[in-house]
mmCIF file of C-alpha atoms in Angstrom:
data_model
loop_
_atom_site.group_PDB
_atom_site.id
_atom_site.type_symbol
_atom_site.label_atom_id
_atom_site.label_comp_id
_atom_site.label_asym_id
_atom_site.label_seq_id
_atom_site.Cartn_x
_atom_site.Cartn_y
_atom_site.Cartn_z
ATOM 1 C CA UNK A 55 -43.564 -100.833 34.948
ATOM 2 C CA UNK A 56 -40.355 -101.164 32.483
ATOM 3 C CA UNK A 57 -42.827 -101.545 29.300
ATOM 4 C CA UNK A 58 -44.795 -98.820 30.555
ATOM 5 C CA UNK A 59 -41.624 -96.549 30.797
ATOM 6 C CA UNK A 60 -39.740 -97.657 27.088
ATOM 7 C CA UNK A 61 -43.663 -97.409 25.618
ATOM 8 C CA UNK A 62 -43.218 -93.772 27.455
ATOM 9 C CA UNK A 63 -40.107 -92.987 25.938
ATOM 10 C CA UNK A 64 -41.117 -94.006 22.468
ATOM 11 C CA UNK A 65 -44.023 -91.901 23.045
ATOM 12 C CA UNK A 66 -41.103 -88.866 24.127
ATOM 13 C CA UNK A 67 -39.503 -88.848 21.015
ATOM 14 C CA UNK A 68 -37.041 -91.466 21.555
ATOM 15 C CA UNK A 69 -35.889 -90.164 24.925
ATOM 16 C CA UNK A 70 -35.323 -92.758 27.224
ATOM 17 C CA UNK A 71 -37.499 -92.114 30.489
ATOM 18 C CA UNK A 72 -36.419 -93.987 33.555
ATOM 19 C CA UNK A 73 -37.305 -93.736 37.201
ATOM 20 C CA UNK A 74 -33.974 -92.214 38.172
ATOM 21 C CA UNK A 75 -35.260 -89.231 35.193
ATOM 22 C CA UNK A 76 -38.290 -88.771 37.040
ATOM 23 C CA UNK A 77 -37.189 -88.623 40.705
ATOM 24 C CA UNK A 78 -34.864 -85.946 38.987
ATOM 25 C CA UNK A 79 -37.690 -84.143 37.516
ATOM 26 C CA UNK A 80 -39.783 -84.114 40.403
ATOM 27 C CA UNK A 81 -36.944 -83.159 42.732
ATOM 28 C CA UNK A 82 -35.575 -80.016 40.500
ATOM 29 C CA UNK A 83 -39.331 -78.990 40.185
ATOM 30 C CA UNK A 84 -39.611 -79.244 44.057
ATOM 31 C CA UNK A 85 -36.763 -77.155 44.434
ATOM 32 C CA UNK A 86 -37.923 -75.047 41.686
ATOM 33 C CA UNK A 87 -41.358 -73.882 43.509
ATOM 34 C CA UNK A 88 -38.900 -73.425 46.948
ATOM 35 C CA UNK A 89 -37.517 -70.744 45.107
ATOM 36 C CA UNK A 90 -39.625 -68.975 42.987
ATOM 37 C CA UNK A 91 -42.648 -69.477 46.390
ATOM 38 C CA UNK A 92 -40.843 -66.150 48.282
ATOM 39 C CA UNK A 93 -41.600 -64.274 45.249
ATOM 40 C CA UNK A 94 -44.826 -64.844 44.807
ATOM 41 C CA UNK A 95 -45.300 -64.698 48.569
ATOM 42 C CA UNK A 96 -43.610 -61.037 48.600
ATOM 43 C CA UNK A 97 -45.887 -60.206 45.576
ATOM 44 C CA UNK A 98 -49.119 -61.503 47.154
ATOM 45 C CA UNK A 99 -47.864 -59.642 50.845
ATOM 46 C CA UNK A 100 -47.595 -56.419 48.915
ATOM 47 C CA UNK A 101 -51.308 -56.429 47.882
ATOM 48 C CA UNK A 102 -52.642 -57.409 50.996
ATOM 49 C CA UNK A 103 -54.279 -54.961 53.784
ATOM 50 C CA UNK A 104 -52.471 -54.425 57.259
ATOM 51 C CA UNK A 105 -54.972 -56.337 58.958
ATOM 52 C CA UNK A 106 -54.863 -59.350 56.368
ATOM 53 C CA UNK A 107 -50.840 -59.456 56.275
ATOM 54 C CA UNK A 108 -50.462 -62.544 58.481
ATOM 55 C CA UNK A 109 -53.302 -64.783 56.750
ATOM 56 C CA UNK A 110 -51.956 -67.536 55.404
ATOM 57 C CA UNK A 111 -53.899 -67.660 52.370
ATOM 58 C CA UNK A 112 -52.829 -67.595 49.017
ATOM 59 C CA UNK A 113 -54.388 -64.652 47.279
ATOM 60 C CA UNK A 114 -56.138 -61.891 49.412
ATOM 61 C CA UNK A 115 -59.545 -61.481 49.785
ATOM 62 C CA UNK A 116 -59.233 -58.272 48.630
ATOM 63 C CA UNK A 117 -56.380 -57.254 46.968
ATOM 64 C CA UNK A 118 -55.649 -53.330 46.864
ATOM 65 C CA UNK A 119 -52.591 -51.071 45.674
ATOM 66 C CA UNK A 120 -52.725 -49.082 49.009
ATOM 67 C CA UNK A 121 -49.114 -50.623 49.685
ATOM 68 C CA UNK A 122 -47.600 -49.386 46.641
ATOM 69 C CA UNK A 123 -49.453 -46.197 47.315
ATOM 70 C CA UNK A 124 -47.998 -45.592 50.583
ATOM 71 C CA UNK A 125 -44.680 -46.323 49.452
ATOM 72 C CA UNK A 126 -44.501 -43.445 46.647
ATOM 73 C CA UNK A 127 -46.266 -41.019 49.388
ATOM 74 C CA UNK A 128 -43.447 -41.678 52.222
ATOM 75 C CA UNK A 129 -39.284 -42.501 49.413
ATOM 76 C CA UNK A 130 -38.700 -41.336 46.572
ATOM 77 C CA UNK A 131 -38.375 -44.996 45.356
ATOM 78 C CA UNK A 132 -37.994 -44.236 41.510
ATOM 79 C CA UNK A 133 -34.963 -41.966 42.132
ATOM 80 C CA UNK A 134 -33.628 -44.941 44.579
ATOM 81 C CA UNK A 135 -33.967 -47.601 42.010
ATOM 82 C CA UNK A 136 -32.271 -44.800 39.386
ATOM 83 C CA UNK A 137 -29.337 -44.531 41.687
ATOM 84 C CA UNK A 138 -29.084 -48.029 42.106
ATOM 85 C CA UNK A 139 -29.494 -49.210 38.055
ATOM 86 C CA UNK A 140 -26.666 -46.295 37.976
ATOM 87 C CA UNK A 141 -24.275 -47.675 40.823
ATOM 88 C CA UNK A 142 -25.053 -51.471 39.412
ATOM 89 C CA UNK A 143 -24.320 -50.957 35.818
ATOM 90 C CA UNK A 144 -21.454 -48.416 36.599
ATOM 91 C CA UNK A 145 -19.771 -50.897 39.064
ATOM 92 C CA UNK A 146 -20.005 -53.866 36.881
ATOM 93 C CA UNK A 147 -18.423 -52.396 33.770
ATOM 94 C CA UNK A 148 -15.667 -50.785 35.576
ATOM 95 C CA UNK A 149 -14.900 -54.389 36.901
ATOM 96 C CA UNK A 150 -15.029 -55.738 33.453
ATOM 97 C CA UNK A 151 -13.133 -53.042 32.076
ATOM 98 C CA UNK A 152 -10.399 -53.369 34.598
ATOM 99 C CA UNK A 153 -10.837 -57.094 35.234
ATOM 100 C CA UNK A 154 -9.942 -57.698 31.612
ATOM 101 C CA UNK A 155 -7.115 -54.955 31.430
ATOM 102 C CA UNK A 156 -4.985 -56.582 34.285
ATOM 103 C CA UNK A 157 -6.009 -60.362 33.558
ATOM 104 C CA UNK A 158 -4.278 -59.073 29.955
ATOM 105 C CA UNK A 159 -1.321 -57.959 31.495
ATOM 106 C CA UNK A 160 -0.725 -60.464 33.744
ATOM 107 C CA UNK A 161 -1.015 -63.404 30.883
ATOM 108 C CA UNK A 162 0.637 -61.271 28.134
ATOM 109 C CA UNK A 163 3.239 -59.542 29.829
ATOM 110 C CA UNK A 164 6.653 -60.780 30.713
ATOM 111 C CA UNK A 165 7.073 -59.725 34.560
ATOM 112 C CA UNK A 166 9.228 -61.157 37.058
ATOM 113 C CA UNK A 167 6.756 -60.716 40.116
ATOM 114 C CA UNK A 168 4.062 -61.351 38.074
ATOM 115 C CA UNK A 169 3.190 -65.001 40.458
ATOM 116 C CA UNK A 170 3.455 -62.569 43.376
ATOM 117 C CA UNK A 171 1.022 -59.850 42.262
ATOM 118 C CA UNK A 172 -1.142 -63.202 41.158
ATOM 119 C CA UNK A 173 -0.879 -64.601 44.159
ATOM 120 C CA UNK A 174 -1.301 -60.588 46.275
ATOM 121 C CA UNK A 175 -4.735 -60.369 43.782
ATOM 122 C CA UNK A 176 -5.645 -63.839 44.801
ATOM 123 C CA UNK A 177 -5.472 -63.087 48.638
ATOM 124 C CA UNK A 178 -7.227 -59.629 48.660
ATOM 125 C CA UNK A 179 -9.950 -61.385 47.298
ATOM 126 C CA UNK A 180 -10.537 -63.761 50.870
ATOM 127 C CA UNK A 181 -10.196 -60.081 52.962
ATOM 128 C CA UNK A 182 -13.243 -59.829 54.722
ATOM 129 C CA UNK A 183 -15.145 -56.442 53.487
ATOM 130 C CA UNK A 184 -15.613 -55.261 57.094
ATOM 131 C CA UNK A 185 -11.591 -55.359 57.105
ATOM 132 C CA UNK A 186 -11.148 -52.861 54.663
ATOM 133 C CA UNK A 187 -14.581 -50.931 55.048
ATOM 134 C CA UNK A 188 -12.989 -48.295 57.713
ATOM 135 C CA UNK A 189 -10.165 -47.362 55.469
ATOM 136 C CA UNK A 190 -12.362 -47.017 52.607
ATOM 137 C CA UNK A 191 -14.677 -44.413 54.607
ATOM 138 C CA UNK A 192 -12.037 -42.676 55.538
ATOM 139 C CA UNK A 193 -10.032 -41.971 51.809
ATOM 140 C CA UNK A 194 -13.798 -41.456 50.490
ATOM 141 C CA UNK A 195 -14.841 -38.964 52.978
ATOM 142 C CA UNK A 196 -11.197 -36.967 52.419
ATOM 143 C CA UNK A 197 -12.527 -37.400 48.565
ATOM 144 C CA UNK A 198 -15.387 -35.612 49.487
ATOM 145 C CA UNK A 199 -17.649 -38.300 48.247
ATOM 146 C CA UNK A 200 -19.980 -39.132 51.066
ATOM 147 C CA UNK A 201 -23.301 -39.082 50.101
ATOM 148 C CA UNK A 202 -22.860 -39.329 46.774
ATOM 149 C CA UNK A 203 -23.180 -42.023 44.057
ATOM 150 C CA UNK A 204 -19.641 -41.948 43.645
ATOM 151 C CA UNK A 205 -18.389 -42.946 46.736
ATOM 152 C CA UNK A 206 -20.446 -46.082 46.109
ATOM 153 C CA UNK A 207 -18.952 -46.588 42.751
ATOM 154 C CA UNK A 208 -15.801 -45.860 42.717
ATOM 155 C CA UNK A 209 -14.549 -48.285 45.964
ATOM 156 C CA UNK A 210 -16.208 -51.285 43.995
ATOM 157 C CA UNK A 211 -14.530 -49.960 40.652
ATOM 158 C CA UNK A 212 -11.985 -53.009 41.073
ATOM 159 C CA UNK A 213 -12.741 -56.416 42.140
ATOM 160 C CA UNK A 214 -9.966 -59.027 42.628
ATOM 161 C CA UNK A 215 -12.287 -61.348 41.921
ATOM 162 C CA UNK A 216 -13.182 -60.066 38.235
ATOM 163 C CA UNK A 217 -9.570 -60.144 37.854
ATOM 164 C CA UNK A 218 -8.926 -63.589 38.674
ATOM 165 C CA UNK A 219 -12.370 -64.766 36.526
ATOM 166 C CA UNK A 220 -10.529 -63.342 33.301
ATOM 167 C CA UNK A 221 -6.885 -64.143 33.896
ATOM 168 C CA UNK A 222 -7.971 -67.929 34.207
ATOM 169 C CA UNK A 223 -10.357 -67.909 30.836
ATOM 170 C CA UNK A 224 -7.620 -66.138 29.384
ATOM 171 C CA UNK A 225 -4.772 -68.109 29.920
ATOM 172 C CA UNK A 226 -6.829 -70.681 28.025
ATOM 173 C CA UNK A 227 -7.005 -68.387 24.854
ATOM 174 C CA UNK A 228 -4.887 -69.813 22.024
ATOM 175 C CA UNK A 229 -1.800 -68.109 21.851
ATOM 176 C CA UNK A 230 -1.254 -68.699 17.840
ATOM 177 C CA UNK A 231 -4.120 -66.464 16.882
ATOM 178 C CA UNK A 232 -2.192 -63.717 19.233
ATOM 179 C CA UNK A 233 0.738 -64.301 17.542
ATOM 180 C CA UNK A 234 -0.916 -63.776 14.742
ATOM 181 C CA UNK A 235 -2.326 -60.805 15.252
ATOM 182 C CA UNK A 236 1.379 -59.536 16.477
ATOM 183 C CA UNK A 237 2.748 -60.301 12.795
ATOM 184 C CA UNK A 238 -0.311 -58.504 11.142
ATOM 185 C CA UNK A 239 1.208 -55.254 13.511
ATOM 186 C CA UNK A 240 -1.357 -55.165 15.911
ATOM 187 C CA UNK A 241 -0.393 -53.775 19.124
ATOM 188 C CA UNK A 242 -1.402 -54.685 22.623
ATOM 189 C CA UNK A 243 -4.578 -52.047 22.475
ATOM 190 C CA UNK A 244 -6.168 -53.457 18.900
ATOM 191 C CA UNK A 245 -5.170 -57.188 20.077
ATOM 192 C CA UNK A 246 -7.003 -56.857 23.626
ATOM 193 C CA UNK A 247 -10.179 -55.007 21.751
ATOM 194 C CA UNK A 248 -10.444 -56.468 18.761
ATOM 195 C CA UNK A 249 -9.113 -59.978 18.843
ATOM 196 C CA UNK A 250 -9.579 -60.870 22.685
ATOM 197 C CA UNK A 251 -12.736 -59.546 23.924
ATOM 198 C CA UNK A 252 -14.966 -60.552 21.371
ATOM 199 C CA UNK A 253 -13.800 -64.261 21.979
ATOM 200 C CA UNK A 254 -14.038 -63.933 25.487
ATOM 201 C CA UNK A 255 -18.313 -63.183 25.106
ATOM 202 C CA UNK A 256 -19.078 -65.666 27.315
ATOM 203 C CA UNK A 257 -16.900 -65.194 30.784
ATOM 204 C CA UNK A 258 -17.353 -61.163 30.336
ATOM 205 C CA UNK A 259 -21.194 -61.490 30.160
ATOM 206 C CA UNK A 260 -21.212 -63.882 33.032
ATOM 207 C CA UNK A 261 -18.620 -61.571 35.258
ATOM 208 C CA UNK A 262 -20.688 -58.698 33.907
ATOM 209 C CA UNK A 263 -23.885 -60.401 35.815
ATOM 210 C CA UNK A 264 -22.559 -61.152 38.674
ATOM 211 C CA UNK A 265 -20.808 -57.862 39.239
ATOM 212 C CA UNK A 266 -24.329 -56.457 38.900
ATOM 213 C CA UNK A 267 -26.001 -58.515 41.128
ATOM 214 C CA UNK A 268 -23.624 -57.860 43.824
ATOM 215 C CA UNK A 269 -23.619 -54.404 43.385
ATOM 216 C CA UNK A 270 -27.419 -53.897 43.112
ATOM 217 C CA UNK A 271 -27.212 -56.289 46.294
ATOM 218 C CA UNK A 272 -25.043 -54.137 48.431
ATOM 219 C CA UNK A 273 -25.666 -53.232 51.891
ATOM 220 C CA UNK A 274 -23.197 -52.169 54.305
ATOM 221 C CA UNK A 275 -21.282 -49.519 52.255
ATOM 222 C CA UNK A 276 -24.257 -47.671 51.192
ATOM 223 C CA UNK A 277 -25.652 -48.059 54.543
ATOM 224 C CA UNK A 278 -22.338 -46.047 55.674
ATOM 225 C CA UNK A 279 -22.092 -43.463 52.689
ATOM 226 C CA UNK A 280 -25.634 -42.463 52.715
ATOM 227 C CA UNK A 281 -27.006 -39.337 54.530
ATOM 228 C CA UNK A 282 -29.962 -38.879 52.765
ATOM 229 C CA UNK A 283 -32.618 -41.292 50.971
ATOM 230 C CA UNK A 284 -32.874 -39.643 48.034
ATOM 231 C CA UNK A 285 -28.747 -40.135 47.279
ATOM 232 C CA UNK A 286 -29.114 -43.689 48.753
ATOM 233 C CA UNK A 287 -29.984 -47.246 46.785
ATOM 234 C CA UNK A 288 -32.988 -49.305 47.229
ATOM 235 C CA UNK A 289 -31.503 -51.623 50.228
ATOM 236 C CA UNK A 290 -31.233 -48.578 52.497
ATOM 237 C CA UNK A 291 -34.881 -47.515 51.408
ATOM 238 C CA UNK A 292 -36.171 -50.814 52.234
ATOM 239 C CA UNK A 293 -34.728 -49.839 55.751
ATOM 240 C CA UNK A 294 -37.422 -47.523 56.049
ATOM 241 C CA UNK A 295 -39.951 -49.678 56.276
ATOM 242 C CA UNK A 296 -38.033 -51.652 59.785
ATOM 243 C CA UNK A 297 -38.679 -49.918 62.818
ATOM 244 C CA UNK A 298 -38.075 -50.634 66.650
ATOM 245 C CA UNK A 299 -42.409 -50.088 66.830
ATOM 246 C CA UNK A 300 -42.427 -52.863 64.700
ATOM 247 C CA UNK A 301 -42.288 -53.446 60.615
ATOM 248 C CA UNK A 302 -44.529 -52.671 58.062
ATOM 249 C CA UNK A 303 -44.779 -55.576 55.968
ATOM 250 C CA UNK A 304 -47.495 -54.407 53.382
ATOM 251 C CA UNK A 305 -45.404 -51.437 52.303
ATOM 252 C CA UNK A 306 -42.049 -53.482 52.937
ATOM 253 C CA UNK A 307 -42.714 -56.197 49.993
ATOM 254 C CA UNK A 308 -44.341 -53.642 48.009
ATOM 255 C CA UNK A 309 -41.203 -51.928 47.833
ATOM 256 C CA UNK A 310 -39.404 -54.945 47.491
ATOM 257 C CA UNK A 311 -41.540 -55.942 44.918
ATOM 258 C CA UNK A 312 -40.539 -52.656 43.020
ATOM 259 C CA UNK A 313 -36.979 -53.550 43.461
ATOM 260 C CA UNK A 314 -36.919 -56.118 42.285
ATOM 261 C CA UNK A 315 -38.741 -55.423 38.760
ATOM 262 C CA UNK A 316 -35.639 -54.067 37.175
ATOM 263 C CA UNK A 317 -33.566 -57.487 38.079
ATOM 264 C CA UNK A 318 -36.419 -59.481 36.762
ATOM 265 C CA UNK A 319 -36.988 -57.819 33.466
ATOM 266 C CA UNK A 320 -33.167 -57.761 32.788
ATOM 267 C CA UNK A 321 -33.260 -61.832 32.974
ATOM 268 C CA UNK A 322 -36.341 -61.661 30.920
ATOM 269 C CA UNK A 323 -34.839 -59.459 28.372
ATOM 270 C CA UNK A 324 -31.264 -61.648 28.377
ATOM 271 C CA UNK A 325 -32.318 -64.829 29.872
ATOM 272 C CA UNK A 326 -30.755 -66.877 26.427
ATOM 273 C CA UNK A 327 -27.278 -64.785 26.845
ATOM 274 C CA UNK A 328 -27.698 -65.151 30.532
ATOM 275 C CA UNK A 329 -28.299 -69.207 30.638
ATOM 276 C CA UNK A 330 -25.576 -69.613 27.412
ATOM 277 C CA UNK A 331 -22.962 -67.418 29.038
ATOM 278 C CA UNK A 332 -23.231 -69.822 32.575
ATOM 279 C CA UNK A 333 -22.866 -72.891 30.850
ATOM 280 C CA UNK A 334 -20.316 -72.070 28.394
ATOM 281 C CA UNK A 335 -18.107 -70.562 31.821
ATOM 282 C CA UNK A 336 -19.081 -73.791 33.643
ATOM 283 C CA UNK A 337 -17.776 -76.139 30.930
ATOM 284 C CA UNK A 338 -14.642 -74.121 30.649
#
């Protein structure tokens, strides 16, 4: 069985294929279909007919777009999955954009208290969002923003944990080339835009991506902002679909299926920057 495996790895290239390789192999592409099976099992629900949704086989019959048909009779699910790109993107560059401004001040700045706000950021962060969700209605409904896009925005606009994500990969930034940069006259503005940030490509598109996904995720504040579907995000018009008669699952993964198109061709479009920006974080 050895000869077999070094005749397989001169066969690979050189690569040196042991039974401890393949057990890996199998065993990431086991865990592999685990996760990518829901989707195609949402995909497949979606085009089956009500009184097919419980089969258990793998492709209907019959497939049919009644589903998705039903779903753009009964929401407005384009305008949902507009208001959500808009709250996602929104949200997740107001945390970068204020994730990197205080991560700079805390590294760059002289402050006495500056362990204590540090250590203040770092503990908001393991508040529970159900702790602060009642004072958060209550300043956004004397804002006048219930039912509205920015009342789902604007709460999310700062994230202790964006904060934290760039204060650590900054610290780690070589202070010579900001020195540098201070002789040449830069000030803190042109240093920060122009020297930092661009060197920092790799933890802002990874904060940038999870900052999306959470807010594109987002449940319970939309669920108690929104009065109306058509102001609401794609996880409250999924609700729709999950009555006390019972659910309907046809039109509930074809609307799921819907939602989830944007997500999936943003990771098609960046999945290089996406996979690079993850490993470069992960070995810093």
């Amino acid at each position: 069985m050895t000869i077999d495996l070094l005749s397989q790895s001169q066969a690979t290239g050189g690569r040196r294929l042991t039974l401890r390789t393949i057990c890996l192999h199998a065993l990431m592409i086991l865990l592999s279909f685990v996760a990518v099976f829901p989707i195609y099992w949402m995909i497949v629900s979606s085009l089956k007919a009500e009184n097919d949704i419980f089969s258990t086989t793998l492709w209907p019959a019959y497939p049919s777009l009644e589903n998705y048909a039903y779903v753009f009779a009964k929401m407005p699910i384009l305008r949902i999955i507009a208001n959500t790109t808009i709250v996602s993107v929104t949200t997740a560059a107001l945390q970068v954009l204020t994730g990197l401004l205080a991560a700079y001040a805390l590294v760059r700045w002289r402050m006495r208290l500056a362990g204590f706000v540090n250590g203040l950021i770092a503990l908001s962060w393991l508040v529970p969002f159900q702790v602060t969700m009642i004072p958060n209605y209550v300043f956004a409904s004397r804002l006048g923003l219930l039912d509205s896009l920015g009342g789902l925005i604007i709460p999310n606009a700062v994230a202790a944990f964006a904060v934290l994500l760039l204060y650590h990969s900054m610290r780690s930034f070589p202070t010579e080339v900001l020195e540098a940069g201070r002789m040449d006259g830069a000030g803190h503005w042109r240093i920060l835009w122009e020297i930092v940030a661009p060197n920092m490509r790799a933890p802002i598109a990874s904060l940038a991506i999870l900052a999306f996904i959470s807010a594109w995720n987002e449940y319970f504040w939309p669920l108690l902002l929104s009065r109306k579907i058509e102001n609401s995000v794609v996880q409250i018009g999924l609700q729709m679909f999950m009555t006390q008669e019972g659910n309907l699952w046809g039109p509930l993964m074809a609307a799921a299926t819907l939602a989830s198109l944007p997500i999936l061709l943003i990771y098609l479009v960046l999945q290089r920057q996406v996979i690079e920006s993850f490993m470069k974080s992960g070995i810093r």
